[in-house]
Short mmCIF file of C-alpha atoms and ligand atoms in Angstrom, two decimals:
data_model
loop_
_atom_site.label_atom_id
_atom_site.label_comp_id
_atom_site.label_asym_id
_atom_site.label_seq_id
_atom_site.Cartn_x
_atom_site.Cartn_y
_atom_site.Cartn_z
CA MET A 1 -89.78 32.94 2.11
CA SER A 2 -88.76 33.18 5.97
CA THR A 3 -86.92 29.62 5.17
CA HIS A 4 -84.64 31.32 3.16
CA ASP A 5 -83.55 34.28 5.69
CA THR A 6 -83.24 31.59 8.20
CA ILE A 7 -81.05 29.78 6.17
CA ASP A 8 -78.85 32.84 5.14
CA ALA A 9 -78.52 34.29 8.39
CA ASP A 10 -77.40 30.94 9.59
CA ARG A 11 -74.97 30.26 6.76
CA ARG A 12 -73.62 34.12 7.38
CA ARG A 13 -72.72 33.24 10.67
CA LEU A 14 -70.99 30.05 9.60
CA VAL A 15 -68.89 31.51 7.16
CA GLY A 16 -67.63 34.48 9.65
CA ALA A 17 -67.04 31.77 12.11
CA ALA A 18 -64.90 29.75 9.40
CA GLY A 19 -62.49 32.63 8.82
CA ALA A 20 -58.70 31.43 7.54
CA ALA A 21 -58.05 29.61 10.92
CA GLY A 22 -60.60 27.34 10.44
CA ILE A 23 -60.39 26.35 7.11
CA VAL A 24 -57.93 23.42 7.79
CA ALA A 25 -60.15 22.23 10.37
CA LEU A 26 -62.75 22.52 8.05
CA LEU A 27 -61.33 19.94 5.68
CA ARG A 28 -61.36 17.46 8.95
CA PRO A 29 -64.73 15.31 8.29
CA GLY A 30 -67.16 16.09 11.14
CA THR A 31 -65.79 19.17 12.47
CA GLY A 32 -68.82 20.33 12.81
CA LEU A 33 -69.24 23.08 10.31
CA ALA A 34 -71.95 21.01 8.20
CA THR A 35 -75.04 23.17 8.00
CA GLU A 36 -78.12 21.03 8.99
CA ALA A 37 -80.52 23.67 6.88
CA HIS A 38 -80.50 22.97 2.99
CA ALA A 39 -82.71 24.30 0.23
CA ALA A 40 -86.01 24.05 0.34
CA MET A 41 -86.11 22.55 -2.92
CA PRO A 42 -86.42 18.49 -2.87
CA PRO A 43 -83.54 16.95 -5.06
CA ALA A 44 -84.12 15.84 -8.33
CA GLU A 45 -84.52 11.98 -8.61
CA ALA A 46 -84.14 9.36 -11.64
CA THR A 47 -87.06 9.32 -13.72
CA ALA A 48 -88.13 6.19 -15.41
CA GLY A 49 -89.19 7.76 -18.88
CA PHE A 50 -85.54 9.27 -19.32
CA LYS A 51 -83.32 6.73 -21.26
CA PRO A 52 -79.73 8.25 -20.74
CA ASP A 53 -77.12 7.38 -23.48
CA ILE A 54 -74.53 7.95 -20.56
CA GLU A 55 -74.95 7.51 -16.98
CA LEU A 56 -72.20 8.42 -14.51
CA GLU A 57 -71.82 8.60 -10.55
CA LEU A 58 -70.25 11.68 -9.49
CA ASN A 59 -69.11 12.15 -5.76
CA ALA A 60 -67.87 15.40 -3.83
CA VAL A 61 -65.40 14.01 -0.89
CA ALA A 62 -62.44 15.02 1.14
CA ASP A 63 -59.42 13.10 0.31
CA GLU A 64 -55.57 13.73 0.28
CA ILE A 65 -53.60 13.51 -2.60
CA ARG A 66 -49.58 14.30 -2.89
CA VAL A 67 -49.09 17.59 -4.64
CA LEU A 68 -46.01 18.94 -3.10
CA PRO A 69 -42.85 16.73 -2.12
CA GLY A 70 -43.88 15.58 1.68
CA ASN A 71 -47.00 15.41 3.10
CA ALA A 72 -50.08 14.89 1.29
CA THR A 73 -52.22 17.55 0.87
CA ARG A 74 -55.83 17.25 2.25
CA LEU A 75 -58.71 18.34 0.06
CA TRP A 76 -61.85 18.13 -1.50
CA ARG A 77 -62.42 16.33 -4.95
CA PHE A 78 -64.76 14.41 -7.23
CA THR A 79 -64.64 10.56 -7.83
CA GLY A 80 -67.23 8.91 -9.86
CA ARG A 81 -67.37 6.25 -12.80
CA VAL A 82 -69.61 5.38 -15.57
CA LEU A 83 -72.42 3.27 -15.24
CA ARG A 84 -73.53 2.92 -18.46
CA GLY A 85 -72.08 4.10 -22.16
CA ASN A 86 -68.78 5.09 -23.16
CA PRO A 87 -66.25 3.88 -20.59
CA GLN A 88 -64.33 7.03 -21.64
CA ALA A 89 -67.02 9.35 -20.92
CA LEU A 90 -65.42 9.91 -17.50
CA SER A 91 -61.55 10.41 -17.06
CA PHE A 92 -59.15 12.18 -14.38
CA LEU A 93 -56.55 14.50 -15.61
CA ASP A 94 -52.59 13.77 -15.66
CA GLY A 95 -50.79 15.45 -12.99
CA SER A 96 -52.20 14.96 -9.75
CA GLY A 97 -54.89 13.10 -11.10
CA HIS A 98 -57.97 14.57 -9.23
CA ILE A 99 -59.45 16.79 -11.79
CA PRO A 100 -62.11 14.85 -13.30
CA VAL A 101 -62.98 15.09 -17.30
CA ILE A 102 -66.44 14.33 -18.48
CA ARG A 103 -66.46 13.95 -22.41
CA VAL A 104 -69.86 13.94 -24.31
CA ARG A 105 -71.23 14.35 -27.69
CA ARG A 106 -73.92 16.81 -28.78
CA GLY A 107 -77.19 15.48 -28.67
CA GLN A 108 -76.64 12.99 -25.87
CA LYS A 109 -78.71 12.05 -22.80
CA LEU A 110 -76.73 12.28 -19.59
CA ARG A 111 -77.69 11.04 -16.44
CA ILE A 112 -75.54 11.87 -13.36
CA HIS A 113 -75.88 10.77 -9.53
CA PHE A 114 -74.29 13.37 -7.85
CA THR A 115 -73.66 12.48 -4.23
CA ASN A 116 -72.47 15.16 -1.81
CA ARG A 117 -70.11 13.44 0.75
CA LEU A 118 -68.71 17.09 2.07
CA PRO A 119 -69.43 18.33 5.27
CA GLU A 120 -71.72 21.04 4.48
CA ASP A 121 -74.16 21.76 1.86
CA SER A 122 -73.04 21.63 -2.10
CA ILE A 123 -74.80 21.16 -5.95
CA VAL A 124 -72.90 21.03 -9.18
CA HIS A 125 -73.35 23.73 -11.90
CA TRP A 126 -72.68 23.05 -15.31
CA HIS A 127 -70.59 26.04 -16.75
CA GLY A 128 -71.39 26.85 -20.11
CA LEU A 129 -74.31 24.37 -20.86
CA HIS A 130 -77.73 25.66 -22.24
CA ILE A 131 -79.78 23.68 -20.02
CA VAL A 132 -83.27 23.52 -17.94
CA GLN A 133 -83.11 25.36 -14.73
CA ARG A 134 -83.69 22.51 -12.80
CA MET A 135 -80.21 20.73 -13.81
CA ASP A 136 -78.36 24.14 -13.95
CA GLY A 137 -76.97 24.09 -10.15
CA HIS A 138 -78.30 27.03 -8.70
CA PRO A 139 -77.97 27.54 -5.22
CA MET A 140 -81.53 26.99 -4.70
CA TYR A 141 -81.13 23.54 -5.40
CA ALA A 142 -78.07 22.76 -2.90
CA ILE A 143 -78.23 19.51 -0.92
CA GLY A 144 -77.24 18.43 2.42
CA SER A 145 -74.25 16.10 3.38
CA GLY A 146 -75.16 12.54 2.55
CA LYS A 147 -77.79 13.68 -0.01
CA GLN A 148 -77.98 12.70 -3.87
CA TYR A 149 -79.18 15.05 -6.56
CA VAL A 150 -79.65 12.96 -9.86
CA TYR A 151 -79.14 15.28 -13.11
CA GLU A 152 -81.02 14.34 -16.22
CA PHE A 153 -80.52 16.51 -19.64
CA VAL A 154 -79.74 16.21 -23.13
CA VAL A 155 -76.68 18.04 -24.61
CA ASN A 156 -77.65 21.11 -26.45
CA ASN A 157 -74.31 22.66 -26.72
CA ARG A 158 -72.01 22.26 -29.76
CA ALA A 159 -68.79 21.15 -29.19
CA GLY A 160 -66.95 22.85 -26.91
CA THR A 161 -64.46 23.04 -23.57
CA HIS A 162 -66.93 23.77 -20.83
CA TRP A 163 -66.44 23.09 -17.00
CA PHE A 164 -68.49 22.38 -13.80
CA HIS A 165 -68.12 23.29 -10.27
CA PRO A 166 -70.32 23.57 -7.10
CA HIS A 167 -72.24 26.75 -6.81
CA PRO A 168 -73.46 26.71 -2.98
CA HIS A 169 -74.48 29.86 -1.72
CA GLU A 170 -71.55 31.66 -0.50
CA ARG A 171 -69.24 28.73 -0.52
CA THR A 172 -68.47 28.61 -4.08
CA GLY A 173 -65.12 29.83 -3.72
CA LEU A 174 -64.04 27.66 -1.21
CA GLN A 175 -65.43 24.45 -2.53
CA VAL A 176 -63.59 25.23 -5.68
CA TYR A 177 -60.46 26.59 -4.11
CA PHE A 178 -60.44 23.10 -1.98
CA GLY A 179 -60.50 20.88 -5.15
CA LEU A 180 -63.98 20.80 -6.80
CA ALA A 181 -63.67 21.69 -10.43
CA GLY A 182 -63.94 19.71 -13.58
CA LEU A 183 -63.72 19.78 -17.28
CA PHE A 184 -66.68 19.04 -19.58
CA LEU A 185 -66.18 18.49 -23.07
CA VAL A 186 -68.93 18.35 -25.67
CA GLY A 187 -67.81 16.94 -29.19
CA ASP A 188 -69.75 16.88 -32.47
CA ASP A 189 -69.64 16.37 -36.17
CA GLU A 190 -68.73 20.00 -37.30
CA GLU A 191 -65.63 19.53 -34.95
CA ASP A 192 -64.66 16.09 -36.41
CA ALA A 193 -64.87 17.81 -39.82
CA ALA A 194 -62.49 20.29 -38.85
CA ARG A 195 -59.91 17.42 -38.33
CA LEU A 196 -58.06 19.10 -35.14
CA PRO A 197 -55.75 17.00 -32.93
CA ARG A 198 -57.45 14.33 -30.91
CA GLY A 199 -56.46 11.69 -28.28
CA GLU A 200 -53.34 12.07 -26.79
CA PHE A 201 -52.94 15.33 -29.15
CA ASP A 202 -55.41 17.03 -27.33
CA LEU A 203 -54.34 18.28 -24.03
CA PRO A 204 -56.76 20.14 -21.42
CA LEU A 205 -54.93 22.50 -19.40
CA VAL A 206 -56.57 23.69 -15.99
CA ILE A 207 -55.00 26.55 -14.43
CA GLN A 208 -55.49 27.24 -10.80
CA ASP A 209 -53.28 29.42 -8.28
CA ARG A 210 -53.13 27.81 -4.55
CA SER A 211 -50.81 28.99 -1.38
CA PHE A 212 -49.83 26.04 1.00
CA ASN A 213 -48.67 26.23 4.38
CA ASP A 214 -45.38 24.31 5.85
CA ALA A 215 -47.43 21.35 6.28
CA ASN A 216 -48.63 21.23 2.39
CA GLN A 217 -52.18 22.23 3.43
CA LEU A 218 -53.97 24.38 1.25
CA VAL A 219 -54.54 27.94 2.66
CA TYR A 220 -57.42 29.78 1.61
CA LEU A 221 -58.39 33.59 1.97
CA ALA A 222 -57.58 35.61 5.25
CA PRO A 223 -60.18 36.79 7.43
CA GLY A 224 -61.96 39.50 7.15
CA MET A 225 -64.05 41.69 4.41
CA MET A 226 -61.30 43.32 2.19
CA ALA A 227 -59.92 40.20 1.82
CA ARG A 228 -62.93 39.12 -0.09
CA MET A 229 -63.23 42.41 -1.94
CA MET A 230 -59.66 41.99 -3.30
CA GLY A 231 -60.05 38.04 -3.71
CA PHE A 232 -57.53 35.38 -3.19
CA GLN A 233 -54.19 35.16 -5.10
CA GLY A 234 -52.22 31.72 -4.43
CA ASP A 235 -48.46 31.88 -4.61
CA ARG A 236 -48.08 29.03 -6.75
CA VAL A 237 -49.93 28.17 -9.95
CA LEU A 238 -50.88 24.71 -10.74
CA VAL A 239 -51.87 23.22 -13.78
CA ASN A 240 -54.28 20.20 -13.63
CA GLY A 241 -53.59 20.09 -10.08
CA SER A 242 -49.52 19.71 -10.66
CA ALA A 243 -47.18 22.40 -9.15
CA GLU A 244 -44.58 21.16 -11.71
CA TYR A 245 -46.44 20.36 -14.97
CA VAL A 246 -44.03 18.74 -17.39
CA ARG A 247 -45.27 16.90 -20.46
CA PRO A 248 -43.48 14.96 -23.16
CA VAL A 249 -45.22 15.73 -26.82
CA ALA A 250 -44.89 14.03 -29.93
CA ARG A 251 -43.35 16.19 -32.77
CA ALA A 252 -46.72 16.74 -34.19
CA ALA A 253 -49.56 19.29 -33.71
CA HIS A 254 -51.78 19.65 -30.65
CA ARG A 255 -54.81 21.27 -29.33
CA MET A 256 -54.51 22.59 -25.82
CA ARG A 257 -57.57 23.56 -23.95
CA ILE A 258 -56.75 26.27 -21.41
CA LEU A 259 -59.54 26.92 -18.56
CA ASN A 260 -58.87 29.79 -15.96
CA ALA A 261 -60.25 27.83 -12.93
CA SER A 262 -58.71 30.18 -10.38
CA ASN A 263 -60.42 31.59 -7.53
CA SER A 264 -59.71 35.49 -8.58
CA THR A 265 -56.52 35.44 -10.60
CA LEU A 266 -55.91 36.69 -14.40
CA TYR A 267 -53.95 35.49 -16.51
CA SER A 268 -51.56 36.75 -19.72
CA LEU A 269 -50.30 33.64 -21.54
CA ARG A 270 -47.56 33.28 -23.94
CA TRP A 271 -45.60 30.98 -25.58
CA SER A 272 -41.82 31.15 -24.06
CA ASP A 273 -40.16 30.95 -27.52
CA GLY A 274 -42.03 34.05 -28.56
CA ARG A 275 -43.81 32.07 -31.27
CA PRO A 276 -47.90 33.63 -31.63
CA LEU A 277 -50.72 31.53 -30.13
CA THR A 278 -52.96 30.32 -32.44
CA LEU A 279 -56.48 30.72 -30.91
CA ILE A 280 -59.04 28.13 -32.37
CA ALA A 281 -61.98 28.30 -29.84
CA THR A 282 -63.31 30.30 -27.02
CA ASP A 283 -65.99 29.53 -24.23
CA GLY A 284 -68.72 28.30 -26.36
CA GLY A 285 -66.58 26.29 -29.02
CA LEU A 286 -64.71 26.33 -32.37
CA LEU A 287 -64.08 29.97 -34.00
CA GLU A 288 -65.16 30.39 -37.63
CA ARG A 289 -61.56 30.73 -38.31
CA PRO A 290 -58.26 30.39 -36.27
CA LEU A 291 -57.00 34.05 -35.07
CA THR A 292 -53.22 34.58 -34.03
CA ARG A 293 -52.35 36.43 -30.67
CA GLY A 294 -49.09 37.74 -29.07
CA SER A 295 -50.69 37.13 -25.68
CA LEU A 296 -54.03 35.72 -24.20
CA THR A 297 -55.59 37.16 -21.41
CA LEU A 298 -57.84 34.85 -19.38
CA GLY A 299 -60.39 36.04 -16.77
CA ILE A 300 -61.80 33.36 -14.68
CA GLY A 301 -63.79 30.74 -16.09
CA GLU A 302 -63.05 31.79 -19.32
CA ARG A 303 -61.50 29.02 -21.94
CA ALA A 304 -59.07 29.20 -25.00
CA ASP A 305 -58.39 26.46 -27.12
CA VAL A 306 -54.52 26.87 -29.06
CA TRP A 307 -53.34 24.62 -31.60
CA VAL A 308 -49.71 24.39 -31.52
CA ASP A 309 -47.26 22.46 -33.79
CA PHE A 310 -44.24 20.74 -32.50
CA SER A 311 -43.40 19.18 -35.50
CA GLU A 312 -40.75 21.76 -36.47
CA ARG A 313 -38.84 21.14 -33.24
CA GLN A 314 -36.06 18.77 -32.15
CA PRO A 315 -36.18 16.05 -29.94
CA GLY A 316 -35.12 17.33 -26.45
CA ASP A 317 -36.41 20.96 -27.07
CA GLU A 318 -38.66 22.29 -24.40
CA ILE A 319 -41.49 24.81 -24.94
CA ALA A 320 -43.32 26.51 -22.08
CA LEU A 321 -46.50 28.14 -21.72
CA ALA A 322 -45.77 31.20 -19.58
CA ALA A 323 -48.00 32.90 -17.67
CA GLU A 324 -48.11 36.44 -16.27
CA SER A 325 -50.64 36.37 -12.78
CA TRP A 326 -52.77 39.66 -12.14
CA SER A 327 -54.86 40.35 -9.32
CA PRO A 328 -58.01 42.12 -10.46
CA SER A 329 -57.40 45.31 -8.24
CA LEU A 330 -56.95 48.56 -10.03
CA GLU A 331 -53.49 49.00 -9.11
CA ASN A 332 -52.64 45.83 -10.81
CA VAL A 333 -54.41 45.74 -13.78
CA THR A 334 -53.06 49.13 -14.63
CA GLY A 335 -50.28 47.69 -16.63
CA LEU A 336 -52.54 45.12 -18.52
CA GLN A 337 -54.86 48.19 -19.52
CA THR A 338 -52.24 50.75 -20.77
CA GLY A 339 -50.94 48.02 -22.85
CA ALA A 340 -47.47 48.82 -20.81
CA ALA A 341 -47.66 45.31 -19.04
CA PRO A 342 -44.28 43.97 -18.43
CA VAL A 343 -43.38 41.90 -21.17
CA SER A 344 -41.19 39.78 -18.80
CA GLY A 345 -43.11 36.59 -20.63
CA GLY A 346 -44.36 35.59 -17.06
CA ARG A 347 -43.60 32.16 -15.30
CA PRO A 348 -43.32 28.92 -17.22
CA ILE A 349 -46.54 27.23 -15.71
CA ALA A 350 -46.51 24.07 -18.50
CA ARG A 351 -43.21 22.78 -19.92
CA PHE A 352 -43.71 20.49 -23.28
CA ARG A 353 -40.79 18.44 -24.07
CA VAL A 354 -40.49 17.38 -27.32
CA ALA A 355 -39.95 13.80 -27.44
CA ALA A 356 -37.83 11.47 -30.20
CA GLY A 357 -39.44 10.29 -33.33
CA ALA A 358 -40.35 11.33 -37.01
CA ALA A 359 -42.27 14.77 -37.19
CA ARG A 360 -45.83 14.57 -38.47
CA LYS A 361 -47.05 17.13 -40.20
CA SER A 362 -50.23 18.80 -40.41
CA VAL A 363 -52.38 21.50 -41.57
CA LEU A 364 -54.88 23.38 -39.33
CA PRO A 365 -57.68 24.37 -41.72
CA GLN A 366 -58.58 27.86 -42.27
CA ARG A 367 -62.42 27.12 -41.87
CA LEU A 368 -63.14 25.79 -38.50
CA SER A 369 -66.65 26.15 -37.98
CA ALA A 370 -69.90 27.99 -38.68
CA PHE A 371 -72.42 29.10 -36.09
CA PRO A 372 -75.65 30.96 -36.01
CA ALA A 373 -74.83 34.77 -36.06
CA LEU A 374 -76.75 36.54 -33.55
CA ARG A 375 -77.63 39.73 -35.49
CA LEU A 376 -77.68 43.62 -33.83
CA GLU A 377 -80.71 44.24 -35.77
CA ASP A 378 -82.64 41.06 -34.14
CA ALA A 379 -82.35 42.91 -30.69
CA VAL A 380 -85.43 44.06 -29.16
CA ASN A 381 -83.55 47.35 -27.70
CA ARG A 382 -81.00 47.53 -30.13
CA GLY A 383 -80.70 51.55 -29.21
CA ARG A 384 -81.14 51.03 -25.34
CA PRO A 385 -78.98 48.23 -23.93
CA ARG A 386 -79.94 46.53 -20.67
CA THR A 387 -76.76 48.03 -18.67
CA VAL A 388 -75.67 46.43 -15.64
CA GLN A 389 -73.56 48.62 -13.61
CA LEU A 390 -70.64 46.73 -11.29
CA SER A 391 -69.86 48.41 -8.29
CA MET A 392 -68.05 47.66 -5.00
CA GLN A 393 -68.40 49.84 -1.96
CA ARG A 394 -68.51 49.34 1.91
CA GLY A 395 -68.00 45.53 1.59
CA GLN A 396 -70.70 45.23 -0.94
CA ALA A 397 -70.12 44.19 -4.46
CA MET A 398 -73.15 44.74 -6.56
CA LEU A 399 -74.66 44.65 -9.94
CA ASN A 400 -76.91 47.70 -10.55
CA GLY A 401 -76.64 48.59 -6.62
CA ARG A 402 -78.24 45.13 -5.54
CA ALA A 403 -76.45 41.80 -4.30
CA PHE A 404 -77.94 38.44 -4.40
CA GLY A 405 -81.00 38.37 -2.32
CA ARG A 406 -83.78 35.76 -1.84
CA MET A 407 -82.74 32.79 -3.61
CA ASP A 408 -85.50 33.30 -6.33
CA GLU A 409 -85.61 36.89 -6.18
CA VAL A 410 -85.89 38.72 -9.55
CA ALA A 411 -86.69 42.57 -10.10
CA ASP A 412 -88.57 44.10 -12.64
CA ASP A 413 -85.66 44.96 -14.99
CA GLU A 414 -84.19 41.31 -14.68
CA LYS A 415 -87.09 39.85 -16.79
CA VAL A 416 -86.33 38.99 -20.59
CA LYS A 417 -88.76 37.21 -23.11
CA LEU A 418 -88.34 33.79 -24.49
CA GLY A 419 -87.51 33.87 -28.05
CA THR A 420 -85.88 37.45 -27.70
CA THR A 421 -82.47 38.86 -28.40
CA GLU A 422 -81.21 41.65 -26.49
CA VAL A 423 -78.26 43.65 -26.11
CA TRP A 424 -76.86 43.92 -22.67
CA GLU A 425 -74.07 45.83 -21.23
CA PHE A 426 -71.46 45.40 -18.33
CA ALA A 427 -70.46 48.66 -17.29
CA ASN A 428 -67.45 48.62 -14.81
CA ASP A 429 -67.20 52.63 -14.67
CA ALA A 430 -68.83 53.53 -11.51
CA SER A 431 -67.60 56.75 -10.20
CA PHE A 432 -67.67 55.76 -6.87
CA GLY A 433 -66.20 52.85 -4.76
CA MET A 434 -63.38 50.12 -5.38
CA ARG A 435 -62.22 49.67 -8.60
CA MET A 436 -61.31 46.16 -10.20
CA ALA A 437 -61.86 44.01 -13.13
CA HIS A 438 -64.74 41.73 -13.17
CA PRO A 439 -65.04 38.65 -15.44
CA MET A 440 -68.86 38.59 -15.67
CA HIS A 441 -70.58 35.00 -16.33
CA VAL A 442 -74.12 34.54 -17.85
CA HIS A 443 -75.64 31.27 -17.10
CA ASN A 444 -77.52 29.26 -19.71
CA LEU A 445 -76.46 30.70 -22.73
CA GLN A 446 -73.50 31.65 -25.09
CA PHE A 447 -73.50 35.25 -26.07
CA ARG A 448 -71.57 37.41 -28.92
CA VAL A 449 -69.21 40.51 -27.58
CA ILE A 450 -70.16 43.20 -29.78
CA GLU A 451 -68.50 46.18 -28.36
CA ARG A 452 -65.71 46.65 -25.78
CA SER A 453 -65.05 50.60 -24.96
CA GLY A 454 -63.08 52.56 -21.95
CA PRO A 455 -59.87 52.46 -21.33
CA GLY A 456 -57.70 49.66 -22.57
CA HIS A 457 -60.07 48.11 -24.51
CA ALA A 458 -57.43 47.53 -27.40
CA LEU A 459 -56.49 44.14 -28.87
CA SER A 460 -52.84 44.34 -27.17
CA ALA A 461 -54.27 43.16 -23.91
CA GLY A 462 -55.48 40.14 -25.57
CA PHE A 463 -58.97 39.60 -24.52
CA THR A 464 -60.78 36.60 -26.30
CA ASP A 465 -63.86 38.55 -27.23
CA GLU A 466 -64.57 36.27 -30.25
CA GLY A 467 -66.81 33.42 -31.00
CA LEU A 468 -69.48 32.31 -28.32
CA LYS A 469 -68.62 33.73 -25.02
CA ASP A 470 -70.07 32.92 -21.54
CA VAL A 471 -67.65 35.19 -19.62
CA VAL A 472 -66.38 38.63 -20.53
CA LEU A 473 -63.36 40.27 -18.66
CA VAL A 474 -64.19 43.64 -17.80
CA LEU A 475 -61.35 45.93 -17.06
CA PRO A 476 -61.85 49.13 -14.56
CA GLY A 477 -63.44 51.95 -16.62
CA GLN A 478 -64.62 49.67 -19.63
CA ARG A 479 -67.94 48.83 -20.69
CA VAL A 480 -68.93 45.77 -22.95
CA LYS A 481 -71.94 45.35 -24.99
CA MET A 482 -72.91 41.90 -25.84
CA LEU A 483 -76.12 40.28 -27.91
CA MET A 484 -77.83 37.44 -26.19
CA LYS A 485 -80.49 35.34 -27.44
CA PHE A 486 -83.20 33.58 -24.70
CA GLU A 487 -83.95 30.11 -26.06
CA ASP A 488 -85.78 27.17 -25.60
CA TYR A 489 -86.17 27.25 -21.65
CA THR A 490 -88.06 29.60 -19.06
CA GLY A 491 -86.85 29.92 -15.95
CA ILE A 492 -84.46 31.36 -13.28
CA TYR A 493 -80.94 31.84 -13.99
CA LEU A 494 -77.85 33.59 -12.58
CA TYR A 495 -75.36 36.17 -13.88
CA HIS A 496 -72.60 36.90 -11.89
CA CYS A 497 -69.04 38.05 -11.47
CA HIS A 498 -66.43 34.72 -11.59
CA ILE A 499 -64.25 35.95 -8.86
CA LEU A 500 -65.36 33.40 -6.56
CA GLU A 501 -64.85 35.43 -3.61
CA HIS A 502 -67.11 38.43 -5.35
CA GLU A 503 -70.10 35.84 -6.39
CA ASP A 504 -69.94 34.64 -2.52
CA LEU A 505 -70.12 38.05 -1.36
CA GLY A 506 -73.32 38.63 -3.38
CA MET A 507 -72.18 40.03 -6.89
CA MET A 508 -74.76 37.76 -8.22
CA ARG A 509 -78.28 38.01 -9.43
CA ASN A 510 -81.09 36.53 -11.05
CA TYR A 511 -82.65 36.96 -14.38
CA LEU A 512 -86.02 35.14 -15.40
CA VAL A 513 -86.65 33.88 -18.73
CA ARG A 514 -90.62 33.92 -19.08
CA ALA A 515 -92.78 32.89 -21.55
CU1 C2O B 601 -68.72 29.01 -13.33
CU2 C2O B 601 -72.46 30.59 -12.16
O1 C2O B 601 -70.34 29.47 -12.70
CU1 CU B 602 -72.10 28.95 -14.91
CU1 CU B 603 -65.81 40.82 -9.50
#
């Protein structure tokens, strides 16, 4: 595996050289940061036997977009078009228009021709999808500049709000920050039967924080290890790529699909008029029944779908979604953890103006969905959870004392058996090192959170632990137990902290599903 060593050494040198000052230069095409070396894996190509229902072209490109008044902002973005199938299968969000949305239905076959037009390696990961290893966008499949990777897969997931983003080794944080992230929305018959708001009444809200310099250019992380450990916090919160998100809404019920696609920032969300939030779905799709919460806390990568009814409001009324931003450091999350969080209501990040017109009444069904219950008694290790200790020390962010190593490295305690159910436990209570909140993500499956313990585990913090999940926020001192079932596919998949700077630091490991 000496090729990997060379690639890794090379990249480390390049990442070090990029620093903060290099970032703006980095975004100019042809600045020479392109790595010639890319993964040893041959890129997947289109296969003749696969007959897609939907075929898309998707490119990662450098571009400029006007985000703030004045100069346009240089960024990276996805472009693309529908080659076959439903013309609505790919669209771009309102706001600044550069965030793509892929809409598909469960059971559909997808072919996506991804072309990397960035000056460095990249690969796209479908966050939330249950998918064969070769299509999951593991960094081992990263392709070089100008190269193409053809994804072919069946959408196995039930209806839900998923997303996609690059996943190259040590560059995920930077590539997402500079604009590469999109939504992947799955629909199905069960969701149709719940008669939830659709079309213009179904609003995705992608939350990301950014910092801009005087020339309106994006500023990423300060140089040095400490900045990576602390993670990146921007001074503005963007919604759907827009610094001032305002949207007219009809006097009717809406579904809002909220995604925290920030690099490191956690948010507590509230309605500005004090009404509770009606939660209808989490990461893996609809809940069994709606829940109400005073506030919702979203870790990085987490999704929450909320239902909101504007029919009682008068034309001209304005209701805002307000967000309190939290850096994941211990000092910062203490308030969140003790429930003593400032109930300032936070800053409005998305404002909804009620338009003129007749009010349309609608009723939220009390039964939304049913999903196969994972049962603790089915777990092969019910009394002995597979514990993953989270820790940060001496510039290293680790899982059970190990950082991401070789692309295909799997330790003995990271092997699970196909078809089994296990209890895993993320333990964020190391007695040494730096203490931070870590939103932990597992690829390829949706799990159930069965227990959260430790300081601040109470619901007042607004965790979205219900339903099916692929990210769980673990605050300092806490332990979270989950049930997961390894189904359908053998292979290597990742589990990692979704603070993108931690992931890039190596707070990520492979697990192997073996036959
Ligand atoms: Cu959102 Cu490993 O991914
Ligand atoms: Cu993922
Ligand atoms: Cu972390």
